[in-house]
Short mmCIF file of C-alpha atoms in Angstrom, two decimals:
data_model
loop_
_atom_site.label_atom_id
_atom_site.label_comp_id
_atom_site.label_asym_id
_atom_site.label_seq_id
_atom_site.Cartn_x
_atom_site.Cartn_y
_atom_site.Cartn_z
CA MET C 264 10.70 -63.07 250.07
CA THR C 265 12.93 -65.29 248.04
CA PRO C 266 13.38 -64.20 244.42
CA GLY C 267 11.59 -66.40 241.92
CA ASN C 268 9.10 -67.77 244.45
CA ASN C 269 6.06 -65.47 244.74
CA GLY C 270 3.46 -67.97 245.90
CA ALA C 271 1.00 -70.33 244.31
CA SER C 272 -0.15 -67.78 241.78
CA THR C 273 3.28 -66.86 240.53
CA PRO C 274 4.03 -66.77 236.80
CA GLU C 275 6.02 -70.02 237.08
CA ASP C 276 2.81 -71.84 237.93
CA ASP C 277 0.92 -70.15 235.08
CA ASP C 278 3.58 -70.97 232.55
CA PRO C 279 2.65 -74.35 231.09
CA PHE C 280 6.25 -74.86 230.07
CA GLY C 281 7.73 -73.94 233.48
CA TYR C 282 8.65 -77.52 234.13
CA LEU C 283 11.11 -77.30 231.31
CA TYR C 284 13.34 -74.79 233.10
CA ALA C 285 15.68 -75.50 235.99
CA ASP C 286 14.23 -72.82 238.23
CA GLY C 287 10.67 -74.00 237.51
CA GLN C 288 11.58 -77.57 238.36
CA ALA C 289 13.27 -76.35 241.58
CA ASN C 290 10.03 -74.59 242.54
CA GLY C 291 7.99 -77.72 241.94
CA ALA C 292 6.46 -76.89 238.53
CA GLN C 293 4.52 -79.86 237.08
CA PRO C 294 3.80 -80.61 233.47
CA PRO C 295 0.21 -79.82 232.63
CA SER C 296 -2.28 -82.62 232.02
CA GLY C 297 -3.61 -80.81 228.98
CA GLY C 298 -2.40 -78.09 226.70
CA TYR C 299 -4.20 -74.83 226.26
CA GLY C 300 -7.66 -76.25 226.70
CA TYR C 301 -7.01 -79.45 224.68
CA PRO C 302 -6.88 -82.20 227.29
CA GLY C 303 -4.93 -85.19 226.22
CA SER C 304 -3.74 -83.53 223.01
CA VAL C 305 -0.14 -83.19 224.16
CA ASN C 306 1.54 -86.52 224.81
CA ARG C 307 4.95 -87.55 225.73
CA VAL C 308 7.69 -87.91 223.19
CA ARG C 309 7.68 -91.37 221.58
CA ALA C 310 10.22 -93.33 219.64
CA VAL C 311 9.98 -93.38 215.86
CA GLY C 312 7.36 -95.87 214.74
CA GLN C 313 5.74 -96.11 218.18
CA ARG C 314 2.78 -93.86 217.34
CA GLN C 315 0.16 -95.66 215.25
CA TYR C 316 -3.02 -94.31 213.82
CA GLY C 317 -6.27 -95.83 214.91
CA GLN C 318 -5.19 -96.27 218.57
CA GLN C 319 -6.86 -94.48 221.38
CA VAL C 320 -5.06 -91.52 222.90
CA GLY C 321 -2.84 -92.55 225.71
CA GLN C 322 -2.65 -96.22 224.61
CA GLN C 323 0.90 -97.44 224.60
CA ALA C 324 1.77 -99.04 221.27
CA PRO C 325 4.09 -101.98 221.34
CA THR C 326 7.53 -101.32 219.96
CA ALA C 327 9.73 -103.47 217.85
CA PRO C 328 13.33 -103.25 216.66
CA TYR C 329 13.99 -101.01 213.67
CA GLY C 330 13.02 -102.66 210.39
CA GLN C 331 10.46 -105.13 211.94
CA VAL C 332 6.69 -104.84 212.05
CA PRO C 333 5.27 -104.38 215.60
CA GLN C 334 2.27 -106.43 216.66
CA GLN C 335 -0.70 -105.30 218.68
CA GLN C 336 -1.49 -107.11 221.87
CA GLY C 337 -4.49 -109.33 221.29
CA GLN C 338 -4.68 -108.26 217.64
CA GLN C 339 -2.11 -109.98 215.47
CA GLY C 340 -0.95 -107.65 212.72
CA GLN C 341 -3.94 -105.23 212.98
CA GLN C 342 -3.33 -101.56 212.12
CA GLY C 343 -5.29 -98.38 212.13
CA TYR C 344 -8.01 -97.98 209.49
CA GLY C 345 -8.06 -101.75 209.03
CA GLN C 346 -4.67 -101.85 207.23
CA GLN C 347 -1.42 -103.48 208.26
CA GLN C 348 1.64 -101.29 207.91
CA GLY C 349 5.23 -102.42 208.17
CA ALA C 350 8.31 -100.64 209.39
CA TYR C 351 9.97 -97.96 207.38
CA GLY C 352 11.62 -99.31 204.24
CA GLN C 353 9.47 -102.47 204.07
CA PRO C 354 6.30 -103.08 202.01
CA SER C 355 2.92 -103.29 203.67
CA ALA C 356 2.02 -106.70 205.04
CA HIS C 357 -1.02 -107.02 202.71
CA TYR C 358 1.29 -107.08 199.69
CA ALA C 359 3.75 -109.85 199.01
CA ALA C 360 5.81 -110.43 195.87
CA PRO C 361 4.89 -113.59 193.93
CA GLU C 362 8.26 -115.17 194.68
CA THR C 363 7.59 -114.94 198.45
CA LEU C 364 4.40 -116.98 198.19
CA PRO C 365 4.45 -120.71 199.08
CA GLY C 366 5.71 -122.64 196.09
CA GLY C 367 7.51 -119.64 194.54
CA ALA C 368 6.46 -117.38 191.71
CA PRO C 369 3.80 -118.65 189.29
CA PRO C 370 5.11 -119.92 185.93
CA SER C 371 5.63 -117.37 183.20
CA GLY C 372 2.53 -116.69 181.11
CA ARG C 373 0.08 -117.63 183.89
CA ARG C 374 -1.80 -115.12 185.99
CA PRO C 375 -1.87 -115.56 189.80
CA ALA C 376 -4.95 -117.15 191.28
CA GLN C 377 -7.73 -114.73 192.12
CA GLY C 378 -9.97 -115.07 195.16
CA GLY C 379 -7.88 -117.95 196.53
CA GLY C 380 -8.89 -120.21 193.59
CA ALA C 381 -6.77 -121.88 190.96
CA GLY C 382 -5.11 -119.68 188.36
CA ARG C 383 -6.61 -119.34 184.93
CA ARG C 384 -4.88 -121.18 182.14
CA GLY C 385 -3.94 -119.41 178.96
CA PRO C 386 -4.94 -120.60 175.49
CA ASN C 387 -3.79 -124.09 174.61
CA THR C 388 -1.31 -123.02 171.93
CA LYS C 389 0.23 -126.48 171.76
CA GLY C 390 -3.14 -128.06 170.94
CA LEU C 391 -3.83 -125.41 168.30
CA LEU C 392 -0.43 -126.08 166.69
CA ILE C 393 -1.06 -129.83 166.61
CA GLY C 394 -4.50 -129.26 165.05
CA ALA C 395 -3.04 -127.00 162.35
CA VAL C 396 -0.34 -129.58 161.52
CA ALA C 397 -3.01 -132.31 161.29
CA VAL C 398 -5.10 -130.22 158.86
CA VAL C 399 -2.08 -129.54 156.63
CA ALA C 400 -1.15 -133.25 156.66
CA ALA C 401 -4.72 -134.23 155.70
CA VAL C 402 -4.68 -131.79 152.76
CA VAL C 403 -1.32 -133.12 151.53
CA ILE C 404 -2.51 -136.73 151.78
CA GLY C 405 -5.74 -135.88 149.91
CA ILE C 406 -3.82 -134.21 147.08
CA SER C 407 -1.43 -137.18 146.84
CA VAL C 408 -4.31 -139.66 146.67
CA ALA C 409 -6.04 -137.58 143.98
CA MET C 410 -2.85 -137.43 141.89
CA LEU C 411 -2.31 -141.19 142.22
CA GLY C 412 -5.95 -141.78 141.22
CA ASP C 413 -5.55 -139.64 138.10
CA LYS C 414 -2.40 -141.54 137.16
CA GLY C 415 -4.22 -144.83 137.57
CA ASP C 416 -7.05 -143.61 135.32
CA ASP C 417 -4.57 -142.68 132.60
CA ASN C 418 -2.78 -146.03 132.64
CA GLY C 419 -5.47 -148.47 133.67
CA GLY C 420 -8.46 -147.49 131.54
CA ASP C 421 -10.33 -149.89 129.29
CA LYS C 422 -8.74 -150.33 125.90
CA ALA C 423 -9.74 -152.23 122.81
CA GLY C 424 -8.25 -155.70 122.87
CA GLY C 425 -7.92 -155.64 126.69
CA ALA C 426 -8.22 -158.52 129.15
CA THR C 427 -11.01 -161.05 128.69
CA PRO C 428 -14.12 -160.08 130.70
CA ALA C 429 -14.72 -162.42 133.64
CA ALA C 430 -18.53 -162.14 133.47
CA SER C 431 -20.78 -163.50 130.76
CA GLN C 432 -21.67 -159.91 129.77
CA SER C 433 -19.19 -157.03 129.45
CA SER C 434 -19.17 -153.34 128.59
CA GLN C 435 -18.58 -152.03 125.11
CA PRO C 436 -14.98 -151.46 123.98
CA SER C 437 -13.81 -147.90 123.39
CA PRO C 438 -14.23 -146.19 119.97
CA SER C 439 -10.47 -146.55 119.36
CA ALA C 440 -10.93 -150.17 118.12
CA SER C 441 -8.51 -150.49 115.23
CA SER C 442 -5.72 -152.66 113.88
CA SER C 443 -2.81 -152.26 111.52
CA VAL C 444 -1.06 -154.31 108.89
CA ALA C 445 1.92 -156.23 110.28
CA PRO C 446 5.45 -155.12 109.23
CA ASP C 447 5.85 -158.28 107.13
CA GLY C 448 2.78 -157.29 105.09
CA GLU C 449 0.41 -159.82 106.69
CA LEU C 450 -3.10 -158.40 106.94
CA PRO C 451 -4.60 -158.18 110.41
CA LYS C 452 -7.04 -160.41 112.26
CA ILE C 453 -9.12 -159.12 115.18
CA ASP C 454 -11.45 -160.57 117.82
CA ALA C 455 -14.98 -159.26 117.60
CA LYS C 456 -14.88 -158.21 121.27
CA ALA C 457 -12.21 -155.60 120.34
CA LEU C 458 -14.42 -153.92 117.76
CA LEU C 459 -16.51 -150.79 118.26
CA LEU C 460 -19.93 -152.04 119.32
CA GLY C 461 -23.16 -150.17 118.69
CA GLY C 462 -26.94 -150.48 118.82
CA GLY C 463 -27.05 -152.64 121.96
CA ALA C 464 -24.51 -155.25 120.88
CA THR C 465 -22.55 -156.66 123.84
CA THR C 466 -20.00 -159.38 124.56
CA ALA C 467 -20.44 -162.76 126.25
CA SER C 468 -18.61 -166.07 126.73
CA THR C 469 -21.35 -168.52 127.81
CA VAL C 470 -21.54 -170.35 124.48
CA LYS C 471 -18.54 -172.65 124.05
CA GLY C 472 -16.56 -173.00 120.83
CA ALA C 473 -15.67 -169.39 119.96
CA GLN C 474 -12.13 -168.97 118.54
CA ALA C 475 -11.59 -165.48 119.98
CA ASP C 476 -9.28 -165.00 122.95
CA GLY C 477 -10.97 -166.30 126.10
CA GLY C 478 -13.96 -167.54 124.09
CA VAL C 479 -15.47 -164.02 124.16
CA TYR C 480 -17.82 -163.11 121.31
CA VAL C 481 -20.33 -160.39 120.38
CA THR C 482 -24.00 -161.18 121.08
CA ASN C 483 -27.37 -159.35 121.06
CA PHE C 484 -26.78 -158.70 117.39
CA ASN C 485 -30.31 -159.59 116.30
CA ALA C 486 -31.82 -156.09 116.82
CA VAL C 487 -32.02 -153.44 114.11
CA GLY C 488 -29.14 -150.99 114.60
CA ALA C 489 -26.76 -153.43 116.28
CA SER C 490 -23.31 -153.18 114.73
CA VAL C 491 -19.56 -153.80 114.94
CA THR C 492 -17.05 -151.40 113.35
CA TRP C 493 -13.43 -152.17 112.48
CA THR C 494 -10.88 -149.48 111.55
CA VAL C 495 -7.93 -150.92 109.59
CA ASN C 496 -4.71 -148.93 109.20
CA GLY C 497 -1.77 -149.45 106.83
CA ILE C 498 -3.47 -151.05 103.85
CA PRO C 499 -0.49 -151.22 101.44
CA GLU C 500 -2.35 -150.30 98.23
CA ASP C 501 -5.71 -149.81 96.62
CA GLY C 502 -7.28 -153.00 95.37
CA LYS C 503 -9.34 -156.09 95.95
CA TYR C 504 -9.50 -157.68 99.38
CA THR C 505 -11.58 -160.36 101.05
CA VAL C 506 -13.05 -159.83 104.53
CA PHE C 507 -13.78 -163.01 106.53
CA LEU C 508 -16.21 -163.29 109.47
CA GLY C 509 -16.35 -166.07 112.08
CA TYR C 510 -19.85 -166.45 113.55
CA GLY C 511 -22.32 -168.89 115.06
CA VAL C 512 -26.03 -169.35 114.32
CA PRO C 513 -28.67 -171.37 116.23
CA GLY C 514 -29.36 -173.92 113.50
CA LYS C 515 -30.85 -171.44 111.01
CA ASP C 516 -29.65 -169.07 108.29
CA GLY C 517 -29.25 -165.32 108.74
CA THR C 518 -28.04 -162.17 107.00
CA ALA C 519 -26.37 -158.82 107.87
CA THR C 520 -25.30 -155.63 106.06
CA LEU C 521 -21.69 -154.80 105.11
CA THR C 522 -20.59 -151.14 104.85
CA VAL C 523 -17.07 -150.17 103.64
CA ASN C 524 -15.82 -146.62 104.11
CA GLY C 525 -19.42 -145.41 104.59
CA THR C 526 -20.83 -147.11 101.50
CA PRO C 527 -23.25 -150.07 102.04
CA SER C 528 -22.47 -153.13 99.95
CA THR C 529 -25.12 -154.45 97.59
CA THR C 530 -24.14 -157.95 98.64
CA PRO C 531 -25.35 -158.90 102.16
CA VAL C 532 -23.24 -160.83 104.63
CA ASN C 533 -24.38 -164.44 104.29
CA LEU C 534 -24.82 -165.96 107.77
CA LYS C 535 -25.78 -169.42 106.52
CA ASN C 536 -25.92 -172.48 108.79
CA TRP C 537 -22.94 -174.09 107.13
CA ALA C 538 -22.28 -176.22 110.22
CA ASN C 539 -25.76 -177.80 110.00
CA ALA C 540 -26.35 -177.18 113.69
CA PRO C 541 -29.63 -178.31 115.22
CA ALA C 542 -32.26 -175.60 115.78
CA GLY C 543 -31.41 -173.50 118.79
CA ASP C 544 -27.92 -174.99 119.22
CA TYR C 545 -25.49 -172.03 119.08
CA GLU C 546 -22.57 -174.14 120.30
CA LYS C 547 -22.62 -176.37 117.22
CA GLY C 548 -23.39 -173.49 114.86
CA TRP C 549 -19.87 -171.94 114.72
CA THR C 550 -18.69 -171.41 111.15
CA LYS C 551 -17.36 -168.65 108.84
CA THR C 552 -18.28 -166.62 105.76
CA PHE C 553 -16.67 -163.99 103.51
CA ASN C 554 -17.34 -160.95 101.30
CA TYR C 555 -15.33 -159.34 98.51
CA VAL C 556 -14.48 -155.68 99.03
CA GLN C 557 -12.47 -152.81 97.52
CA LEU C 558 -10.11 -151.07 99.96
CA ASN C 559 -8.02 -147.91 99.68
CA LYS C 560 -4.37 -147.50 100.53
CA GLY C 561 -3.97 -146.42 104.14
CA THR C 562 -6.95 -146.42 106.53
CA ASN C 563 -10.33 -148.08 105.89
CA THR C 564 -13.49 -148.63 107.94
CA ILE C 565 -15.43 -151.90 107.76
CA LYS C 566 -18.83 -152.12 109.44
CA ILE C 567 -21.19 -155.11 109.82
CA SER C 568 -24.67 -154.22 111.06
CA CYS C 569 -28.20 -155.49 111.45
CA GLU C 570 -30.44 -153.37 109.26
CA GLN C 571 -34.10 -153.43 108.33
CA GLY C 572 -34.87 -156.65 106.37
CA ASN C 573 -31.90 -158.60 107.80
CA GLN C 574 -32.16 -161.79 109.86
CA CYS C 575 -29.32 -161.22 112.34
CA ASP C 576 -29.74 -163.95 114.95
CA ALA C 577 -26.01 -164.74 115.27
CA ASN C 578 -22.96 -164.47 117.52
CA LEU C 579 -19.90 -162.79 115.97
CA ASP C 580 -16.48 -164.28 116.72
CA GLN C 581 -13.60 -162.82 114.62
CA LEU C 582 -12.82 -160.74 111.50
CA TRP C 583 -9.73 -160.89 109.25
CA LEU C 584 -8.54 -159.80 105.81
CA LYS C 585 -6.93 -161.49 102.85
CA LYS C 586 -5.47 -159.78 99.79
CA GLY C 587 -7.41 -160.40 96.57
CA TRP C 588 -10.76 -162.06 96.11
CA VAL C 589 -10.29 -165.49 97.57
CA LYS C 590 -12.52 -168.19 99.03
CA SER C 591 -10.18 -169.69 101.60
CA GLY C 592 -9.66 -167.82 104.78
CA ASP C 593 -6.77 -169.99 105.95
#
């Protein structure tokens, strides 16, 4: 009997690895179809990357050059467990860097689109900045307008002796109505419209013939309490003075009360119809009258009013002063 060949039941046939040795191969040893009771568990040696999970045992996986992703026959890019896996050293096929996507990486500050839809936009910072600038500009403009308005109020307010009212009736002058003696010593003359009005007295210009600037005179003087007040500054010395009043009556006589420095005069202001105007005709009733007074050096207050017992149906035109007790107002 030849050494090493003892029949079909020799140890070479029982050895599952006999085919690996030269003497076993010479005796016809064949690789087993299964290993130690695990059929199909021992497979042939495969190249790196050829074995893939999820394939059935014995299925030959397609191969690809090193560094490339193999593809299944009939299943493009499908891998075991439902995932696609690339070759060693490359990322999985389900992940791709933003710069590899069509159109390149998304702009900075914007998130990639989710679910295949358009990407979400961030807050509109440019619009917010424009809105903030607009608010600041509106505040600055409002403050500027307010400051200009205040300046206009300071410089453009009503003053005594201001422009002639355009309407037939006008508002009362301010309480600052006053006048001063001229530098050459001439005593002042003032239009009645520039006086401090009280008790419902107003100004008008409908009746022609008044000598005041613009033909404006004081009317509504025929009610008890109506008054005009004149503050005179710079009287050169104590003494006798004459106060003249230009007025107009409707063809009848009238009277008023004169008060100097708070003291009523015992002599009323005589509003006589010196012009002999017809009854009810104010336009032909313009004339003048006078009263003697005592004034102090410096500032004095002269008031003409309609008091109880007076007949004050008259329009007042102008007032002026003369030194001494005189009868001529020229």
